PDB file of N, CA, C and O in Angstrom:
ATOM      1  N   UNK A   1      12.870   7.735   5.668  1.00  0.00           N
ATOM      2  CA  UNK A   1      11.920   7.953   4.138  1.00  0.00           C
ATOM      3  C   UNK A   1      12.074   7.092   3.321  1.00  0.00           C
ATOM      4  O   UNK A   1      11.202   6.304   2.901  1.00  0.00           O
ATOM      5  N   UNK A   2      13.375   6.650   2.877  1.00  0.00           N
ATOM      6  CA  UNK A   2      13.520   5.572   2.079  1.00  0.00           C
ATOM      7  C   UNK A   2      12.740   4.398   2.155  1.00  0.00           C
ATOM      8  O   UNK A   2      12.362   3.540   1.469  1.00  0.00           O
ATOM      9  N   UNK A   3      12.978   4.050   3.762  1.00  0.00           N
ATOM     10  CA  UNK A   3      12.309   2.602   3.971  1.00  0.00           C
ATOM     11  C   UNK A   3      10.658   2.635   3.832  1.00  0.00           C
ATOM     12  O   UNK A   3      10.332   1.778   3.164  1.00  0.00           O
ATOM     13  N   UNK A   4      10.321   3.603   4.230  1.00  0.00           N
ATOM     14  CA  UNK A   4       8.999   3.795   4.057  1.00  0.00           C
ATOM     15  C   UNK A   4       8.496   3.870   2.261  1.00  0.00           C
ATOM     16  O   UNK A   4       7.068   2.897   1.986  1.00  0.00           O
ATOM     17  N   UNK A   5       9.170   4.528   1.956  1.00  0.00           N
ATOM     18  CA  UNK A   5       8.649   4.821   0.088  1.00  0.00           C
ATOM     19  C   UNK A   5       8.906   3.067  -0.391  1.00  0.00           C
ATOM     20  O   UNK A   5       8.045   2.678  -1.244  1.00  0.00           O
ATOM     21  N   UNK A   6       9.987   2.558  -0.078  1.00  0.00           N
ATOM     22  CA  UNK A   6      10.185   1.261  -0.593  1.00  0.00           C
ATOM     23  C   UNK A   6       9.350   0.387   0.070  1.00  0.00           C
ATOM     24  O   UNK A   6       8.854  -0.798  -0.782  1.00  0.00           O
ATOM     25  N   UNK A   7       8.859   0.114   0.977  1.00  0.00           N
ATOM     26  CA  UNK A   7       7.899  -0.594   1.548  1.00  0.00           C
ATOM     27  C   UNK A   7       6.492  -0.525   0.926  1.00  0.00           C
ATOM     28  O   UNK A   7       6.003  -1.382   0.326  1.00  0.00           O
ATOM     29  N   UNK A   8       6.336   0.601   0.526  1.00  0.00           N
ATOM     30  CA  UNK A   8       5.146   1.120   0.103  1.00  0.00           C
ATOM     31  C   UNK A   8       5.033   0.663  -1.461  1.00  0.00           C
ATOM     32  O   UNK A   8       4.314   0.078  -1.965  1.00  0.00           O
ATOM     33  N   UNK A   9       6.364   0.653  -1.997  1.00  0.00           N
ATOM     34  CA  UNK A   9       6.381   0.379  -3.522  1.00  0.00           C
ATOM     35  C   UNK A   9       6.151  -1.233  -3.587  1.00  0.00           C
ATOM     36  O   UNK A   9       5.319  -1.433  -4.285  1.00  0.00           O
ATOM     37  N   UNK A  10       6.798  -2.068  -2.441  1.00  0.00           N
ATOM     38  CA  UNK A  10       6.377  -3.476  -2.612  1.00  0.00           C
ATOM     39  C   UNK A  10       5.307  -3.684  -1.866  1.00  0.00           C
ATOM     40  O   UNK A  10       4.573  -4.668  -2.525  1.00  0.00           O
ATOM     41  N   UNK A  11       4.494  -3.540  -1.272  1.00  0.00           N
ATOM     42  CA  UNK A  11       3.371  -3.599  -0.882  1.00  0.00           C
ATOM     43  C   UNK A  11       2.254  -3.404  -1.943  1.00  0.00           C
ATOM     44  O   UNK A  11       1.424  -4.023  -2.142  1.00  0.00           O
ATOM     45  N   UNK A  12       2.545  -2.116  -2.789  1.00  0.00           N
ATOM     46  CA  UNK A  12       1.680  -1.912  -4.053  1.00  0.00           C
ATOM     47  C   UNK A  12       1.694  -3.141  -4.661  1.00  0.00           C
ATOM     48  O   UNK A  12       0.588  -3.641  -5.476  1.00  0.00           O
ATOM     49  N   UNK A  13       2.577  -4.126  -4.966  1.00  0.00           N
ATOM     50  CA  UNK A  13       2.809  -5.173  -5.463  1.00  0.00           C
ATOM     51  C   UNK A  13       1.765  -6.342  -5.195  1.00  0.00           C
ATOM     52  O   UNK A  13       1.325  -7.037  -6.006  1.00  0.00           O
ATOM     53  N   UNK A  14       1.316  -6.207  -4.211  1.00  0.00           N
ATOM     54  CA  UNK A  14       0.399  -6.822  -3.875  1.00  0.00           C
ATOM     55  C   UNK A  14      -1.193  -6.404  -3.875  1.00  0.00           C
ATOM     56  O   UNK A  14      -2.002  -6.981  -3.423  1.00  0.00           O
ATOM     57  N   UNK A  15      -0.954  -5.142  -4.570  1.00  0.00           N
ATOM     58  CA  UNK A  15      -2.674  -4.489  -4.640  1.00  0.00           C
ATOM     59  C   UNK A  15      -3.571  -5.250  -4.947  1.00  0.00           C
ATOM     60  O   UNK A  15      -3.208  -5.913  -6.061  1.00  0.00           O
ATOM     61  N   UNK A  16      -4.880  -5.481  -4.603  1.00  0.00           N
ATOM     62  CA  UNK A  16      -5.867  -5.809  -5.201  1.00  0.00           C
ATOM     63  C   UNK A  16      -6.259  -5.186  -6.328  1.00  0.00           C
ATOM     64  O   UNK A  16      -6.371  -3.731  -6.300  1.00  0.00           O
ATOM     65  N   UNK A  17      -6.700  -5.690  -7.631  1.00  0.00           N
ATOM     66  CA  UNK A  17      -7.112  -5.103  -8.931  1.00  0.00           C
ATOM     67  C   UNK A  17      -8.848  -5.690  -9.371  1.00  0.00           C
ATOM     68  O   UNK A  17      -9.045  -6.617  -9.228  1.00  0.00           O
ATOM     69  N   UNK A  18      -9.641  -4.294  -9.375  1.00  0.00           N
ATOM     70  CA  UNK A  18     -11.114  -5.189  -9.832  1.00  0.00           C
ATOM     71  C   UNK A  18     -11.042  -4.784 -11.398  1.00  0.00           C
ATOM     72  O   UNK A  18     -10.787  -3.601 -11.891  1.00  0.00           O
ATOM     73  N   UNK A  19     -11.314  -6.267 -11.900  1.00  0.00           N
ATOM     74  CA  UNK A  19     -11.196  -5.842 -13.433  1.00  0.00           C
ATOM     75  C   UNK A  19     -12.343  -5.890 -13.630  1.00  0.00           C
ATOM     76  O   UNK A  19     -13.599  -6.594 -13.603  1.00  0.00           O
ATOM     77  N   UNK A  20     -13.143  -5.065 -14.718  1.00  0.00           N
ATOM     78  CA  UNK A  20     -14.269  -4.717 -15.339  1.00  0.00           C
ATOM     79  C   UNK A  20     -14.273  -4.772 -16.908  1.00  0.00           C
ATOM     80  O   UNK A  20     -13.218  -4.542 -17.681  1.00  0.00           O
ATOM     81  N   UNK A  21     -15.460  -4.431 -17.227  1.00  0.00           N
ATOM     82  CA  UNK A  21     -15.371  -4.434 -18.697  1.00  0.00           C
ATOM     83  C   UNK A  21     -14.700  -2.869 -19.148  1.00  0.00           C
ATOM     84  O   UNK A  21     -14.230  -2.524 -20.519  1.00  0.00           O
ATOM     85  N   UNK A  22     -14.596  -2.219 -18.418  1.00  0.00           N
ATOM     86  CA  UNK A  22     -14.120  -0.733 -18.683  1.00  0.00           C
ATOM     87  C   UNK A  22     -12.394  -0.944 -18.520  1.00  0.00           C
ATOM     88  O   UNK A  22     -11.746   0.396 -18.501  1.00  0.00           O
ATOM     89  N   UNK A  23     -12.099  -1.928 -17.950  1.00  0.00           N
ATOM     90  CA  UNK A  23     -10.641  -1.965 -17.568  1.00  0.00           C
ATOM     91  C   UNK A  23     -10.233  -2.373 -15.750  1.00  0.00           C
ATOM     92  O   UNK A  23     -11.304  -2.781 -15.379  1.00  0.00           O
ATOM     93  N   UNK A  24      -9.007  -2.340 -15.659  1.00  0.00           N
ATOM     94  CA  UNK A  24      -8.658  -2.909 -14.435  1.00  0.00           C
ATOM     95  C   UNK A  24      -8.515  -1.467 -13.573  1.00  0.00           C
ATOM     96  O   UNK A  24      -7.760  -0.573 -14.136  1.00  0.00           O
ATOM     97  N   UNK A  25      -8.934  -1.587 -12.619  1.00  0.00           N
ATOM     98  CA  UNK A  25      -8.959  -0.608 -11.662  1.00  0.00           C
ATOM     99  C   UNK A  25      -8.589  -1.011 -10.034  1.00  0.00           C
ATOM    100  O   UNK A  25      -8.829  -1.745  -9.626  1.00  0.00           O
ATOM    101  N   UNK A  26      -7.215  -0.273  -9.918  1.00  0.00           N
ATOM    102  CA  UNK A  26      -6.979  -0.402  -8.345  1.00  0.00           C
ATOM    103  C   UNK A  26      -7.567  -0.216  -7.256  1.00  0.00           C
ATOM    104  O   UNK A  26      -8.198   0.659  -7.212  1.00  0.00           O
ATOM    105  N   UNK A  27      -7.738  -1.277  -6.366  1.00  0.00           N
ATOM    106  CA  UNK A  27      -8.307  -1.019  -4.953  1.00  0.00           C
ATOM    107  C   UNK A  27      -7.473  -0.440  -3.704  1.00  0.00           C
ATOM    108  O   UNK A  27      -6.003  -0.520  -4.323  1.00  0.00           O
ATOM    109  N   UNK A  28      -8.265   0.282  -3.131  1.00  0.00           N
ATOM    110  CA  UNK A  28      -7.357   0.611  -1.833  1.00  0.00           C
ATOM    111  C   UNK A  28      -6.455  -0.180  -0.835  1.00  0.00           C
ATOM    112  O   UNK A  28      -7.088  -1.358  -1.282  1.00  0.00           O
ATOM    113  N   UNK A  29      -5.279   0.004  -0.871  1.00  0.00           N
ATOM    114  CA  UNK A  29      -4.609  -1.103   0.011  1.00  0.00           C
ATOM    115  C   UNK A  29      -5.385  -1.373   1.403  1.00  0.00           C
ATOM    116  O   UNK A  29      -6.054  -0.781   1.751  1.00  0.00           O
ATOM    117  N   UNK A  30      -5.258  -2.615   1.844  1.00  0.00           N
ATOM    118  CA  UNK A  30      -5.791  -3.034   2.711  1.00  0.00           C
ATOM    119  C   UNK A  30      -4.819  -3.462   3.782  1.00  0.00           C
ATOM    120  O   UNK A  30      -3.521  -3.406   3.595  1.00  0.00           O
ATOM    121  N   UNK A  31      -5.048  -3.914   5.176  1.00  0.00           N
ATOM    122  CA  UNK A  31      -3.945  -4.189   6.225  1.00  0.00           C
ATOM    123  C   UNK A  31      -3.601  -5.524   5.849  1.00  0.00           C
ATOM    124  O   UNK A  31      -2.429  -5.666   6.201  1.00  0.00           O
ATOM    125  N   UNK A  32      -4.511  -6.543   5.033  1.00  0.00           N
ATOM    126  CA  UNK A  32      -3.706  -7.656   4.592  1.00  0.00           C
ATOM    127  C   UNK A  32      -2.739  -7.419   3.594  1.00  0.00           C
ATOM    128  O   UNK A  32      -1.768  -8.267   3.628  1.00  0.00           O
ATOM    129  N   UNK A  33      -2.773  -6.491   2.754  1.00  0.00           N
ATOM    130  CA  UNK A  33      -1.576  -6.496   1.912  1.00  0.00           C
ATOM    131  C   UNK A  33      -0.408  -6.076   2.693  1.00  0.00           C
ATOM    132  O   UNK A  33       0.647  -6.508   2.302  1.00  0.00           O
ATOM    133  N   UNK A  34      -0.480  -5.081   3.903  1.00  0.00           N
ATOM    134  CA  UNK A  34       0.831  -4.533   4.621  1.00  0.00           C
ATOM    135  C   UNK A  34       1.094  -5.660   5.132  1.00  0.00           C
ATOM    136  O   UNK A  34       2.062  -5.765   5.736  1.00  0.00           O
ATOM    137  N   UNK A  35      -0.136  -6.510   5.763  1.00  0.00           N
ATOM    138  CA  UNK A  35       0.799  -7.668   6.842  1.00  0.00           C
ATOM    139  C   UNK A  35       1.499  -8.845   6.117  1.00  0.00           C
ATOM    140  O   UNK A  35       2.567  -9.471   6.649  1.00  0.00           O
ATOM    141  N   UNK A  36       0.915  -9.021   4.496  1.00  0.00           N
ATOM    142  CA  UNK A  36       1.740 -10.090   4.093  1.00  0.00           C
ATOM    143  C   UNK A  36       3.042  -9.692   3.854  1.00  0.00           C
ATOM    144  O   UNK A  36       4.050 -10.384   3.781  1.00  0.00           O
ATOM    145  N   UNK A  37       3.047  -8.391   3.177  1.00  0.00           N
ATOM    146  CA  UNK A  37       4.713  -8.036   3.414  1.00  0.00           C
ATOM    147  C   UNK A  37       5.504  -7.767   4.874  1.00  0.00           C
ATOM    148  O   UNK A  37       6.596  -7.996   4.667  1.00  0.00           O
ATOM    149  N   UNK A  38       5.121  -7.578   5.936  1.00  0.00           N
ATOM    150  CA  UNK A  38       5.688  -7.477   6.889  1.00  0.00           C
ATOM    151  C   UNK A  38       5.589  -8.570   7.723  1.00  0.00           C
ATOM    152  O   UNK A  38       6.802  -8.738   8.193  1.00  0.00           O
ATOM    153  N   UNK A  39       4.816  -9.675   7.381  1.00  0.00           N
ATOM    154  CA  UNK A  39       5.430 -10.769   7.796  1.00  0.00           C
ATOM    155  C   UNK A  39       6.736 -11.368   7.062  1.00  0.00           C
ATOM    156  O   UNK A  39       7.431 -12.013   7.730  1.00  0.00           O
ATOM    157  N   UNK A  40       6.863 -11.256   5.857  1.00  0.00           N
ATOM    158  CA  UNK A  40       8.227 -11.724   5.178  1.00  0.00           C
ATOM    159  C   UNK A  40       9.296 -10.650   5.594  1.00  0.00           C
ATOM    160  O   UNK A  40      10.250 -11.100   5.220  1.00  0.00           O
ATOM    161  N   UNK A  41       9.015  -9.322   5.652  1.00  0.00           N
ATOM    162  CA  UNK A  41      10.044  -8.657   5.780  1.00  0.00           C
ATOM    163  C   UNK A  41       9.278  -7.613   7.148  1.00  0.00           C
ATOM    164  O   UNK A  41       9.088  -6.612   6.902  1.00  0.00           O
ATOM    165  N   UNK A  42       9.978  -8.127   8.508  1.00  0.00           N
ATOM    166  CA  UNK A  42       9.819  -7.048   9.199  1.00  0.00           C
ATOM    167  C   UNK A  42      10.414  -5.990   9.425  1.00  0.00           C
ATOM    168  O   UNK A  42      11.359  -5.716   8.860  1.00  0.00           O
ATOM    169  N   UNK A  43       9.704  -5.058  10.065  1.00  0.00           N
ATOM    170  CA  UNK A  43       9.529  -3.392  10.132  1.00  0.00           C
ATOM    171  C   UNK A  43      10.471  -3.137  11.281  1.00  0.00           C
ATOM    172  O   UNK A  43      10.204  -3.819  12.186  1.00  0.00           O
ATOM    173  N   UNK A  44      11.257  -2.211  11.112  1.00  0.00           N
ATOM    174  CA  UNK A  44      11.941  -1.838  12.188  1.00  0.00           C
ATOM    175  C   UNK A  44      11.369  -0.700  13.011  1.00  0.00           C
ATOM    176  O   UNK A  44      11.611  -0.447  14.453  1.00  0.00           O
ATOM    177  N   UNK A  45       9.982  -0.248  12.703  1.00  0.00           N
ATOM    178  CA  UNK A  45       9.133   0.667  12.944  1.00  0.00           C
ATOM    179  C   UNK A  45       8.141   0.123  13.416  1.00  0.00           C
ATOM    180  O   UNK A  45       7.501  -1.031  13.551  1.00  0.00           O
ATOM    181  N   UNK A  46       7.197   0.603  14.648  1.00  0.00           N
ATOM    182  CA  UNK A  46       6.232   0.140  15.061  1.00  0.00           C
ATOM    183  C   UNK A  46       5.124  -0.107  14.116  1.00  0.00           C
ATOM    184  O   UNK A  46       4.929   1.038  12.815  1.00  0.00           O
ATOM    185  N   UNK A  47       4.034  -0.811  13.984  1.00  0.00           N
ATOM    186  CA  UNK A  47       3.021  -1.255  12.992  1.00  0.00           C
ATOM    187  C   UNK A  47       2.183  -0.294  12.725  1.00  0.00           C
ATOM    188  O   UNK A  47       1.622   0.261  11.543  1.00  0.00           O
ATOM    189  N   UNK A  48       1.429   0.722  13.704  1.00  0.00           N
ATOM    190  CA  UNK A  48       0.798   1.498  13.227  1.00  0.00           C
ATOM    191  C   UNK A  48       1.181   2.878  12.717  1.00  0.00           C
ATOM    192  O   UNK A  48       0.544   3.582  11.772  1.00  0.00           O
ATOM    193  N   UNK A  49       2.665   2.951  13.426  1.00  0.00           N
ATOM    194  CA  UNK A  49       3.054   4.206  12.182  1.00  0.00           C
ATOM    195  C   UNK A  49       3.364   3.488  10.583  1.00  0.00           C
ATOM    196  O   UNK A  49       3.245   4.406   9.778  1.00  0.00           O
ATOM    197  N   UNK A  50       3.752   2.187  10.284  1.00  0.00           N
ATOM    198  CA  UNK A  50       3.995   1.719   9.260  1.00  0.00           C
ATOM    199  C   UNK A  50       2.456   1.963   8.505  1.00  0.00           C
ATOM    200  O   UNK A  50       2.102   2.340   7.373  1.00  0.00           O
ATOM    201  N   UNK A  51       1.486   1.657   9.222  1.00  0.00           N
ATOM    202  CA  UNK A  51       0.108   1.764   8.464  1.00  0.00           C
ATOM    203  C   UNK A  51      -0.514   3.180   8.169  1.00  0.00           C
ATOM    204  O   UNK A  51      -0.768   3.253   7.068  1.00  0.00           O
ATOM    205  N   UNK A  52      -0.277   4.148   9.107  1.00  0.00           N
ATOM    206  CA  UNK A  52      -0.409   5.434   8.710  1.00  0.00           C
ATOM    207  C   UNK A  52       0.331   5.758   7.509  1.00  0.00           C
ATOM    208  O   UNK A  52      -0.654   6.167   6.552  1.00  0.00           O
ATOM    209  N   UNK A  53       1.605   5.641   7.386  1.00  0.00           N
ATOM    210  CA  UNK A  53       2.267   5.917   6.141  1.00  0.00           C
ATOM    211  C   UNK A  53       1.868   5.240   4.582  1.00  0.00           C
ATOM    212  O   UNK A  53       1.532   6.042   4.029  1.00  0.00           O
ATOM    213  N   UNK A  54       1.405   4.067   5.090  1.00  0.00           N
ATOM    214  CA  UNK A  54       0.805   3.680   3.916  1.00  0.00           C
ATOM    215  C   UNK A  54      -0.543   3.823   3.199  1.00  0.00           C
ATOM    216  O   UNK A  54      -0.525   4.055   2.287  1.00  0.00           O
ATOM    217  N   UNK A  55      -1.092   3.917   4.186  1.00  0.00           N
ATOM    218  CA  UNK A  55      -2.766   4.494   3.825  1.00  0.00           C
ATOM    219  C   UNK A  55      -2.695   5.555   3.398  1.00  0.00           C
ATOM    220  O   UNK A  55      -3.456   5.991   2.626  1.00  0.00           O
ATOM    221  N   UNK A  56      -1.771   6.691   3.984  1.00  0.00           N
ATOM    222  CA  UNK A  56      -1.767   8.026   3.216  1.00  0.00           C
ATOM    223  C   UNK A  56      -0.557   8.151   1.955  1.00  0.00           C
ATOM    224  O   UNK A  56      -1.560   8.774   1.116  1.00  0.00           O
ATOM    225  N   UNK A  57       0.106   7.664   2.054  1.00  0.00           N
ATOM    226  CA  UNK A  57       0.477   7.392   0.313  1.00  0.00           C
ATOM    227  C   UNK A  57      -0.536   6.928  -0.594  1.00  0.00           C
ATOM    228  O   UNK A  57      -0.666   7.104  -1.767  1.00  0.00           O
ATOM    229  N   UNK A  58      -1.117   5.957  -0.144  1.00  0.00           N
ATOM    230  CA  UNK A  58      -2.259   4.939  -0.802  1.00  0.00           C
ATOM    231  C   UNK A  58      -3.003   6.034  -1.315  1.00  0.00           C
ATOM    232  O   UNK A  58      -3.917   6.160  -2.394  1.00  0.00           O
ATOM    233  N   UNK A  59      -3.760   6.805  -0.605  1.00  0.00           N
ATOM    234  CA  UNK A  59      -4.861   7.978  -0.746  1.00  0.00           C
ATOM    235  C   UNK A  59      -4.106   8.786  -1.905  1.00  0.00           C
ATOM    236  O   UNK A  59      -4.954   9.219  -2.516  1.00  0.00           O
ATOM    237  N   UNK A  60      -3.081   9.160  -1.723  1.00  0.00           N
ATOM    238  CA  UNK A  60      -2.043  10.112  -2.478  1.00  0.00           C
ATOM    239  C   UNK A  60      -2.352   9.600  -3.926  1.00  0.00           C
ATOM    240  O   UNK A  60      -2.836  10.256  -4.957  1.00  0.00           O
ATOM    241  N   UNK A  61      -1.664   8.486  -4.012  1.00  0.00           N
ATOM    242  CA  UNK A  61      -1.859   7.997  -5.260  1.00  0.00           C
ATOM    243  C   UNK A  61      -2.936   7.705  -5.983  1.00  0.00           C
ATOM    244  O   UNK A  61      -2.863   7.836  -7.042  1.00  0.00           O
ATOM    245  N   UNK A  62      -3.958   7.022  -5.199  1.00  0.00           N
ATOM    246  CA  UNK A  62      -5.179   6.799  -6.006  1.00  0.00           C
ATOM    247  C   UNK A  62      -6.048   8.227  -6.150  1.00  0.00           C
ATOM    248  O   UNK A  62      -6.620   8.136  -7.446  1.00  0.00           O
ATOM    249  N   UNK A  63      -5.747   9.198  -5.651  1.00  0.00           N
ATOM    250  CA  UNK A  63      -6.343  10.304  -5.653  1.00  0.00           C
ATOM    251  C   UNK A  63      -5.831  10.976  -7.137  1.00  0.00           C
ATOM    252  O   UNK A  63      -6.499  11.557  -7.884  1.00  0.00           O
ATOM    253  N   UNK A  64      -4.611  11.006  -6.956  1.00  0.00           N
ATOM    254  CA  UNK A  64      -3.978  11.447  -8.398  1.00  0.00           C
ATOM    255  C   UNK A  64      -4.176  10.748  -9.742  1.00  0.00           C
ATOM    256  O   UNK A  64      -4.311  11.304 -10.447  1.00  0.00           O
ATOM    257  N   UNK A  65      -4.225   9.493  -9.649  1.00  0.00           N
ATOM    258  CA  UNK A  65      -5.323   8.713 -10.781  1.00  0.00           C
ATOM    259  C   UNK A  65      -6.498   9.177 -11.277  1.00  0.00           C
ATOM    260  O   UNK A  65      -6.964   8.739 -12.316  1.00  0.00           O
ATOM    261  N   UNK A  66      -7.303   9.305 -10.058  1.00  0.00           N
ATOM    262  CA  UNK A  66      -8.747  10.030 -10.628  1.00  0.00           C
ATOM    263  C   UNK A  66      -8.729  11.295 -11.168  1.00  0.00           C
ATOM    264  O   UNK A  66      -9.523  11.551 -11.704  1.00  0.00           O
ATOM    265  N   UNK A  67      -7.844  12.011 -11.164  1.00  0.00           N
ATOM    266  CA  UNK A  67      -7.783  13.550 -11.597  1.00  0.00           C
ATOM    267  C   UNK A  67      -7.725  13.463 -12.891  1.00  0.00           C
ATOM    268  O   UNK A  67      -7.107  12.713 -13.487  1.00  0.00           O
TER     269      UNK A  67
END
């Protein structure tokens, strides 16, 4: 659990942001941001499991910001 939360935190540092006149809006994570992190920091877990958790956490975080 700690590994996945730490990985999510670090992957989010590479998150793309859409800048508009109304402000900056975070974009959903893509496989590219996850791949960039995992290339530099290989995971002990299978990639599909890492992706599942990263996208689920991202959905939760972005949903909370909309409310």
